[in-house]
Amino acid sequence: MEKRITKKELKKIVSDAYEHCKKIKEGNNAGYIPYLAKENSDLFALSLCFVDGDIINIGDYDYIFGIESISKVATALLIMKEYGCETVLNMIGADATGLPYNSIMAILLENDHPSTPLVNAGAIAAVSMVRPVGNKGQKWKSICDNINALCGSRSEFIEELYHSEALTNFNNRSIAWLLKNYNRIYDDPELSLDLYTKQCSLGVSTEQLSIFAATIANEGLNPKSGVRIFEARLSPKIISMIASVGFYEHSGDWLFSSGLPAKSGVSGGVMGVLPGLFGISAFAPPIDKAGNSVKAQAAIKYIMEKSGLNIFDSCSIRIDE
Ligand code: GLU
């Protein structure tokens, strides 16, 4: 059976999801980063960008929040562009750890085996690979240019978030040096850690993240700017990474219940990709114990369920004779 849904119907579902979820009170702001701990817990936004560039926005969709872990998706794409997928697979990997995003245990358990650019250890290693190795200024420019190109407009560096995180990131510092111990970091550990912390502190809106996600759904062609950001063959690669570890140790539960590969961040942002159709983004600061926004999860699940869309549903795929 082929499924059909109109933009108008989806717009209604997105607006119902917003109304349905805005009263949810569960979850707490990320407590370990002071800037995030004091962010307004009532902020709530939903954005959906179709692969033709049309956008549905609702709530605080132009509010600028820290991109946090969602930046890992951008930098994973950047190093796949710079080195090719096979090299990234060999130097970092694409395995879910099944453990929290900042797990040191995962590095100890898999010290001879790579993990994924979408958890802290792999993300710090990914930043270390960004070219030109050793040149902090050029690396930072390249990271920012890439995120801005994916979003179709400039991100804003949130200085206060960066300082807040840099003063408290002792766990990530341990990760960077442990990677060094196992020869799994490819630039200076302190330089890599600092650039990783800076990239997490870039501010974006849900509208920008929905365009980022729609660029992936649209095989690397940004539907808003019309600029090709990466080659089409990288889309399935990055979507597979997002699917396997986007919700950390709850990635399986998330995929099972939403049917949408999505990446979350501790600031309360979520960005999901439905290939060939749209990118979606939600933001609400209170998160669950794994670090995933409670309201954003509920709203996206609502939209997927009511629309009947699901990446694992092959009903509309045809094989011709
Ligand atoms: N900057 C955060 C950290 O390194 C990112 C974590 C996340 O968003 O999952 O702890």
Short mmCIF file of C-alpha atoms and ligand atoms in Angstrom, two decimals:
data_model
loop_
_atom_site.label_atom_id
_atom_site.label_comp_id
_atom_site.label_asym_id
_atom_site.label_seq_id
_atom_site.Cartn_x
_atom_site.Cartn_y
_atom_site.Cartn_z
CA MET A 1 0.00 0.00 0.00
CA GLU A 2 1.31 3.40 -0.94
CA LYS A 3 1.02 6.10 1.73
CA ARG A 4 0.04 9.65 0.88
CA ILE A 5 -0.09 12.70 3.09
CA THR A 6 -0.41 16.35 2.20
CA LYS A 7 1.67 19.23 3.55
CA LYS A 8 -1.53 20.69 4.96
CA GLU A 9 -2.25 17.50 6.89
CA LEU A 10 1.30 17.41 8.22
CA LYS A 11 1.04 21.05 9.27
CA LYS A 12 -2.05 20.22 11.29
CA ILE A 13 -0.32 17.23 12.89
CA VAL A 14 2.73 19.36 13.84
CA SER A 15 0.49 21.99 15.41
CA ASP A 16 -1.52 19.30 17.28
CA ALA A 17 1.77 17.78 18.51
CA TYR A 18 2.79 21.16 19.88
CA GLU A 19 -0.51 21.63 21.73
CA HIS A 20 -0.52 18.04 22.94
CA CYS A 21 3.04 18.17 24.36
CA LYS A 22 3.48 21.72 25.60
CA LYS A 23 2.11 20.92 29.05
CA ILE A 24 4.50 18.01 29.69
CA LYS A 25 6.42 18.74 32.88
CA GLU A 26 8.75 15.73 33.16
CA GLY A 27 12.54 15.96 32.88
CA ASN A 28 15.13 18.44 34.15
CA ASN A 29 17.52 20.82 32.42
CA ALA A 30 21.05 19.41 32.03
CA GLY A 31 22.52 20.10 35.49
CA TYR A 32 26.21 19.59 34.78
CA ILE A 33 26.59 22.61 32.47
CA PRO A 34 25.62 25.75 34.47
CA TYR A 35 24.42 27.70 31.40
CA LEU A 36 21.99 24.93 30.44
CA ALA A 37 20.83 24.43 34.04
CA LYS A 38 19.45 27.99 34.16
CA GLU A 39 17.87 28.06 30.69
CA ASN A 40 14.09 28.70 30.65
CA SER A 41 12.52 25.21 30.98
CA ASP A 42 9.29 26.29 29.28
CA LEU A 43 10.87 27.02 25.90
CA PHE A 44 9.39 24.72 23.24
CA ALA A 45 9.78 24.76 19.47
CA LEU A 46 9.06 22.55 16.50
CA SER A 47 10.28 23.01 12.91
CA LEU A 48 9.87 20.79 9.87
CA CYS A 49 11.63 21.52 6.58
CA PHE A 50 10.52 19.66 3.44
CA VAL A 51 13.11 18.70 0.83
CA ASP A 52 11.68 21.46 -1.40
CA GLY A 53 12.54 24.07 1.25
CA ASP A 54 9.02 24.74 2.60
CA ILE A 55 9.09 25.07 6.39
CA ILE A 56 6.55 24.56 9.16
CA ASN A 57 7.53 26.47 12.34
CA ILE A 58 5.77 26.60 15.68
CA GLY A 59 6.56 27.95 19.18
CA ASP A 60 10.02 29.35 19.99
CA TYR A 61 11.44 28.35 16.61
CA ASP A 62 13.77 31.34 16.35
CA TYR A 63 15.19 30.98 19.87
CA ILE A 64 18.96 30.35 19.74
CA PHE A 65 20.16 27.44 21.91
CA GLY A 66 23.39 25.46 22.19
CA ILE A 67 23.67 22.87 19.44
CA GLU A 68 25.59 20.52 21.77
CA SER A 69 25.73 16.92 20.51
CA ILE A 70 23.91 17.67 17.27
CA SER A 71 27.16 19.36 16.16
CA LYS A 72 28.68 15.84 16.12
CA VAL A 73 26.60 15.03 13.02
CA ALA A 74 28.05 18.02 11.14
CA THR A 75 31.65 17.26 12.02
CA ALA A 76 31.20 13.56 11.18
CA LEU A 77 30.08 14.70 7.72
CA LEU A 78 33.04 17.06 7.46
CA ILE A 79 35.63 14.35 8.13
CA MET A 80 33.84 11.93 5.78
CA LYS A 81 34.18 14.65 3.13
CA GLU A 82 37.84 15.19 3.97
CA TYR A 83 38.99 11.57 4.43
CA GLY A 84 36.31 9.34 2.86
CA CYS A 85 33.95 6.97 4.69
CA GLU A 86 36.32 3.97 4.87
CA THR A 87 39.06 5.97 6.60
CA VAL A 88 36.57 7.38 9.11
CA LEU A 89 35.33 3.85 9.76
CA ASN A 90 38.90 2.67 10.39
CA MET A 91 40.05 5.65 12.45
CA ILE A 92 36.89 6.12 14.55
CA GLY A 93 34.19 3.59 13.57
CA ALA A 94 30.42 3.51 13.45
CA ASP A 95 29.49 1.26 16.36
CA ALA A 96 26.96 2.10 19.06
CA THR A 97 28.59 1.74 22.46
CA GLY A 98 25.31 1.00 24.25
CA LEU A 99 26.64 3.24 27.02
CA PRO A 100 26.08 6.91 27.93
CA TYR A 101 27.41 9.59 25.57
CA ASN A 102 30.27 10.56 27.87
CA SER A 103 31.28 7.04 28.89
CA ILE A 104 34.90 6.42 29.82
CA MET A 105 34.06 2.74 30.28
CA ALA A 106 33.26 2.52 26.55
CA ILE A 107 36.82 3.59 25.72
CA LEU A 108 38.33 1.13 28.19
CA LEU A 109 36.18 -1.74 26.91
CA GLU A 110 36.79 -0.98 23.24
CA ASN A 111 40.31 0.41 23.35
CA ASP A 112 41.37 -1.63 20.32
CA HIS A 113 38.10 -1.07 18.55
CA PRO A 114 36.67 2.18 17.23
CA SER A 115 33.22 3.48 18.24
CA THR A 116 31.38 6.39 16.52
CA PRO A 117 31.80 10.14 15.88
CA LEU A 118 28.39 10.68 17.51
CA VAL A 119 29.43 10.06 21.15
CA ASN A 120 31.87 12.28 23.05
CA ALA A 121 34.99 10.12 22.58
CA GLY A 122 34.47 9.65 18.83
CA ALA A 123 33.42 13.29 18.44
CA ILE A 124 36.61 14.57 20.08
CA ALA A 125 38.55 12.20 17.79
CA ALA A 126 36.55 13.53 14.81
CA VAL A 127 37.44 17.13 15.69
CA SER A 128 41.08 16.05 15.97
CA MET A 129 40.92 14.79 12.37
CA VAL A 130 39.52 18.02 10.89
CA ARG A 131 42.05 19.52 8.48
CA PRO A 132 44.50 21.22 8.65
CA VAL A 133 45.71 19.15 11.63
CA GLY A 134 47.64 21.35 14.09
CA ASN A 135 46.10 24.63 12.87
CA LYS A 136 43.48 25.55 15.45
CA GLY A 137 42.24 28.71 13.72
CA GLN A 138 41.71 27.06 10.34
CA LYS A 139 40.13 23.98 11.90
CA TRP A 140 37.65 26.15 13.82
CA LYS A 141 36.78 28.08 10.65
CA SER A 142 36.20 24.84 8.78
CA ILE A 143 33.95 23.43 11.56
CA CYS A 144 31.87 26.65 11.67
CA ASP A 145 31.65 27.03 7.87
CA ASN A 146 30.40 23.46 7.62
CA ILE A 147 27.69 23.89 10.29
CA ASN A 148 26.60 27.23 8.78
CA ALA A 149 26.39 25.69 5.30
CA LEU A 150 24.29 22.78 6.58
CA CYS A 151 21.94 25.19 8.41
CA GLY A 152 21.81 27.55 5.42
CA SER A 153 22.64 30.52 7.69
CA ARG A 154 25.13 31.49 10.38
CA SER A 155 25.20 29.87 13.79
CA GLU A 156 26.02 32.11 16.78
CA PHE A 157 28.86 31.31 19.14
CA ILE A 158 27.41 31.41 22.70
CA GLU A 159 30.41 32.66 24.66
CA GLU A 160 28.75 32.13 28.05
CA LEU A 161 27.87 28.52 27.24
CA TYR A 162 31.43 27.86 26.07
CA HIS A 163 32.97 29.22 29.29
CA SER A 164 30.38 27.42 31.37
CA GLU A 165 31.29 24.15 29.67
CA ALA A 166 35.05 24.71 29.48
CA LEU A 167 35.20 25.27 33.26
CA THR A 168 33.34 22.04 34.04
CA ASN A 169 34.36 19.54 31.34
CA PHE A 170 36.68 17.37 33.45
CA ASN A 171 35.10 14.16 32.16
CA ASN A 172 35.69 15.16 28.54
CA ARG A 173 39.29 16.11 29.40
CA SER A 174 39.79 12.57 30.74
CA ILE A 175 38.30 11.20 27.51
CA ALA A 176 40.68 13.25 25.34
CA TRP A 177 43.75 12.05 27.22
CA LEU A 178 42.54 8.45 27.37
CA LEU A 179 42.16 8.55 23.59
CA LYS A 180 45.75 9.76 23.43
CA ASN A 181 46.79 6.80 25.56
CA TYR A 182 45.26 4.44 22.97
CA ASN A 183 46.49 6.42 19.91
CA ARG A 184 42.94 7.21 18.93
CA ILE A 185 43.20 10.99 18.80
CA TYR A 186 44.87 12.57 15.78
CA ASP A 187 45.79 16.08 16.90
CA ASP A 188 46.79 17.64 20.21
CA PRO A 189 44.27 16.44 22.89
CA GLU A 190 43.83 19.89 24.51
CA LEU A 191 43.35 21.57 21.12
CA SER A 192 40.82 18.90 20.10
CA LEU A 193 38.94 19.12 23.39
CA ASP A 194 38.73 22.90 23.19
CA LEU A 195 37.43 22.90 19.61
CA TYR A 196 34.92 20.17 20.51
CA THR A 197 33.68 22.30 23.44
CA LYS A 198 33.45 25.32 21.15
CA GLN A 199 31.46 23.47 18.49
CA CYS A 200 28.99 22.28 21.17
CA SER A 201 28.56 25.96 22.17
CA LEU A 202 27.40 27.16 18.76
CA GLY A 203 23.87 28.51 18.96
CA VAL A 204 21.17 27.54 16.47
CA SER A 205 17.37 27.61 16.20
CA THR A 206 15.05 24.71 15.45
CA GLU A 207 14.40 26.35 12.09
CA GLN A 208 18.12 26.12 11.26
CA LEU A 209 18.35 22.53 12.51
CA SER A 210 15.35 21.49 10.41
CA ILE A 211 17.18 22.86 7.34
CA PHE A 212 20.34 20.97 8.41
CA ALA A 213 18.27 17.77 8.70
CA ALA A 214 16.47 18.44 5.41
CA THR A 215 19.88 18.82 3.73
CA ILE A 216 20.68 15.26 4.83
CA ALA A 217 17.19 14.08 3.77
CA ASN A 218 17.82 15.79 0.42
CA GLU A 219 21.10 13.93 -0.20
CA GLY A 220 23.45 16.81 0.60
CA LEU A 221 21.70 19.57 -1.34
CA ASN A 222 20.58 22.33 1.05
CA PRO A 223 16.92 22.97 0.10
CA LYS A 224 16.99 26.57 1.33
CA SER A 225 20.31 27.85 -0.04
CA GLY A 226 20.35 25.56 -3.08
CA VAL A 227 24.02 24.82 -2.35
CA ARG A 228 25.37 21.26 -2.49
CA ILE A 229 27.04 20.70 0.91
CA PHE A 230 28.13 17.07 0.50
CA GLU A 231 27.97 14.24 -2.02
CA ALA A 232 24.73 12.25 -2.11
CA ARG A 233 26.48 8.99 -1.20
CA LEU A 234 27.29 10.38 2.29
CA SER A 235 23.60 10.69 3.20
CA PRO A 236 22.93 7.00 3.93
CA LYS A 237 26.23 6.83 5.82
CA ILE A 238 25.42 9.67 8.20
CA ILE A 239 21.79 8.51 8.59
CA SER A 240 23.04 5.05 9.63
CA MET A 241 25.23 6.67 12.30
CA ILE A 242 22.34 8.82 13.52
CA ALA A 243 20.04 5.79 13.68
CA SER A 244 22.47 3.58 15.58
CA VAL A 245 23.47 6.02 18.32
CA GLY A 246 21.45 9.26 18.02
CA PHE A 247 19.69 8.68 21.34
CA TYR A 248 22.71 7.19 23.11
CA GLU A 249 21.87 4.09 25.15
CA HIS A 250 18.17 4.57 24.29
CA SER A 251 18.70 4.58 20.52
CA GLY A 252 16.98 1.22 20.02
CA ASP A 253 13.94 2.21 22.08
CA TRP A 254 13.75 5.50 20.21
CA LEU A 255 13.90 3.92 16.73
CA PHE A 256 11.39 1.27 17.74
CA SER A 257 8.88 3.80 19.00
CA SER A 258 9.41 6.70 16.58
CA GLY A 259 10.55 5.10 13.31
CA LEU A 260 12.77 8.14 12.73
CA PRO A 261 16.59 8.35 12.84
CA ALA A 262 17.28 11.36 15.04
CA LYS A 263 20.09 12.94 17.03
CA SER A 264 19.60 14.61 20.37
CA GLY A 265 21.72 16.98 22.46
CA VAL A 266 21.75 17.75 26.19
CA SER A 267 20.53 21.30 25.65
CA GLY A 268 17.16 19.78 24.68
CA GLY A 269 17.43 19.83 20.89
CA VAL A 270 16.54 16.92 18.62
CA MET A 271 17.07 16.71 14.84
CA GLY A 272 15.50 13.92 12.77
CA VAL A 273 15.84 12.86 9.12
CA LEU A 274 13.22 11.17 6.95
CA PRO A 275 15.15 10.51 3.71
CA GLY A 276 13.63 12.05 0.60
CA LEU A 277 10.85 13.76 2.56
CA PHE A 278 11.87 16.14 5.34
CA GLY A 279 14.09 17.15 8.23
CA ILE A 280 12.48 17.84 11.59
CA SER A 281 13.73 19.55 14.71
CA ALA A 282 12.37 20.08 18.21
CA PHE A 283 13.68 21.92 21.25
CA ALA A 284 12.68 21.90 24.92
CA PRO A 285 15.37 22.02 27.67
CA PRO A 286 14.15 19.41 30.20
CA ILE A 287 15.88 16.09 29.44
CA ASP A 288 15.58 12.51 30.71
CA LYS A 289 18.35 10.56 32.45
CA ALA A 290 19.98 9.57 29.14
CA GLY A 291 20.17 13.23 28.02
CA ASN A 292 17.24 13.34 25.60
CA SER A 293 14.59 16.10 25.66
CA VAL A 294 11.34 14.73 27.06
CA LYS A 295 9.00 17.12 25.22
CA ALA A 296 10.92 16.92 21.94
CA GLN A 297 10.74 13.13 22.01
CA ALA A 298 7.02 13.16 22.77
CA ALA A 299 6.27 15.68 20.01
CA ILE A 300 8.26 13.91 17.30
CA LYS A 301 6.82 10.53 18.24
CA TYR A 302 3.34 12.08 18.04
CA ILE A 303 4.04 13.45 14.56
CA MET A 304 5.46 10.16 13.28
CA GLU A 305 2.60 8.13 14.71
CA LYS A 306 -0.19 10.40 13.49
CA SER A 307 1.34 10.81 10.02
CA GLY A 308 1.92 7.07 9.67
CA LEU A 309 5.44 7.76 8.39
CA ASN A 310 8.25 5.41 9.38
CA ILE A 311 11.70 4.85 7.88
CA PHE A 312 11.37 1.08 8.33
CA ASP A 313 8.11 0.91 6.43
CA SER A 314 8.96 -0.32 2.94
CA CYS A 315 5.37 -0.30 1.68
CA SER A 316 5.99 2.45 -0.84
CA ILE A 317 9.19 0.99 -2.30
CA ARG A 318 8.68 -0.72 -5.67
CA ILE A 319 10.99 -3.16 -7.45
CA ASP A 320 10.28 -3.18 -11.19
CA GLU A 321 10.52 -6.34 -13.35
N1 GLU B 1 28.89 19.28 25.27
C1 GLU B 1 28.21 18.16 25.82
C2 GLU B 1 29.19 17.25 26.50
O1 GLU B 1 30.26 17.08 25.98
C3 GLU B 1 27.49 17.45 24.71
C4 GLU B 1 26.74 16.25 25.18
C5 GLU B 1 25.43 16.03 24.47
O2 GLU B 1 24.81 16.95 23.98
O3 GLU B 1 25.01 14.87 24.47
O4 GLU B 1 28.93 16.73 27.54
#
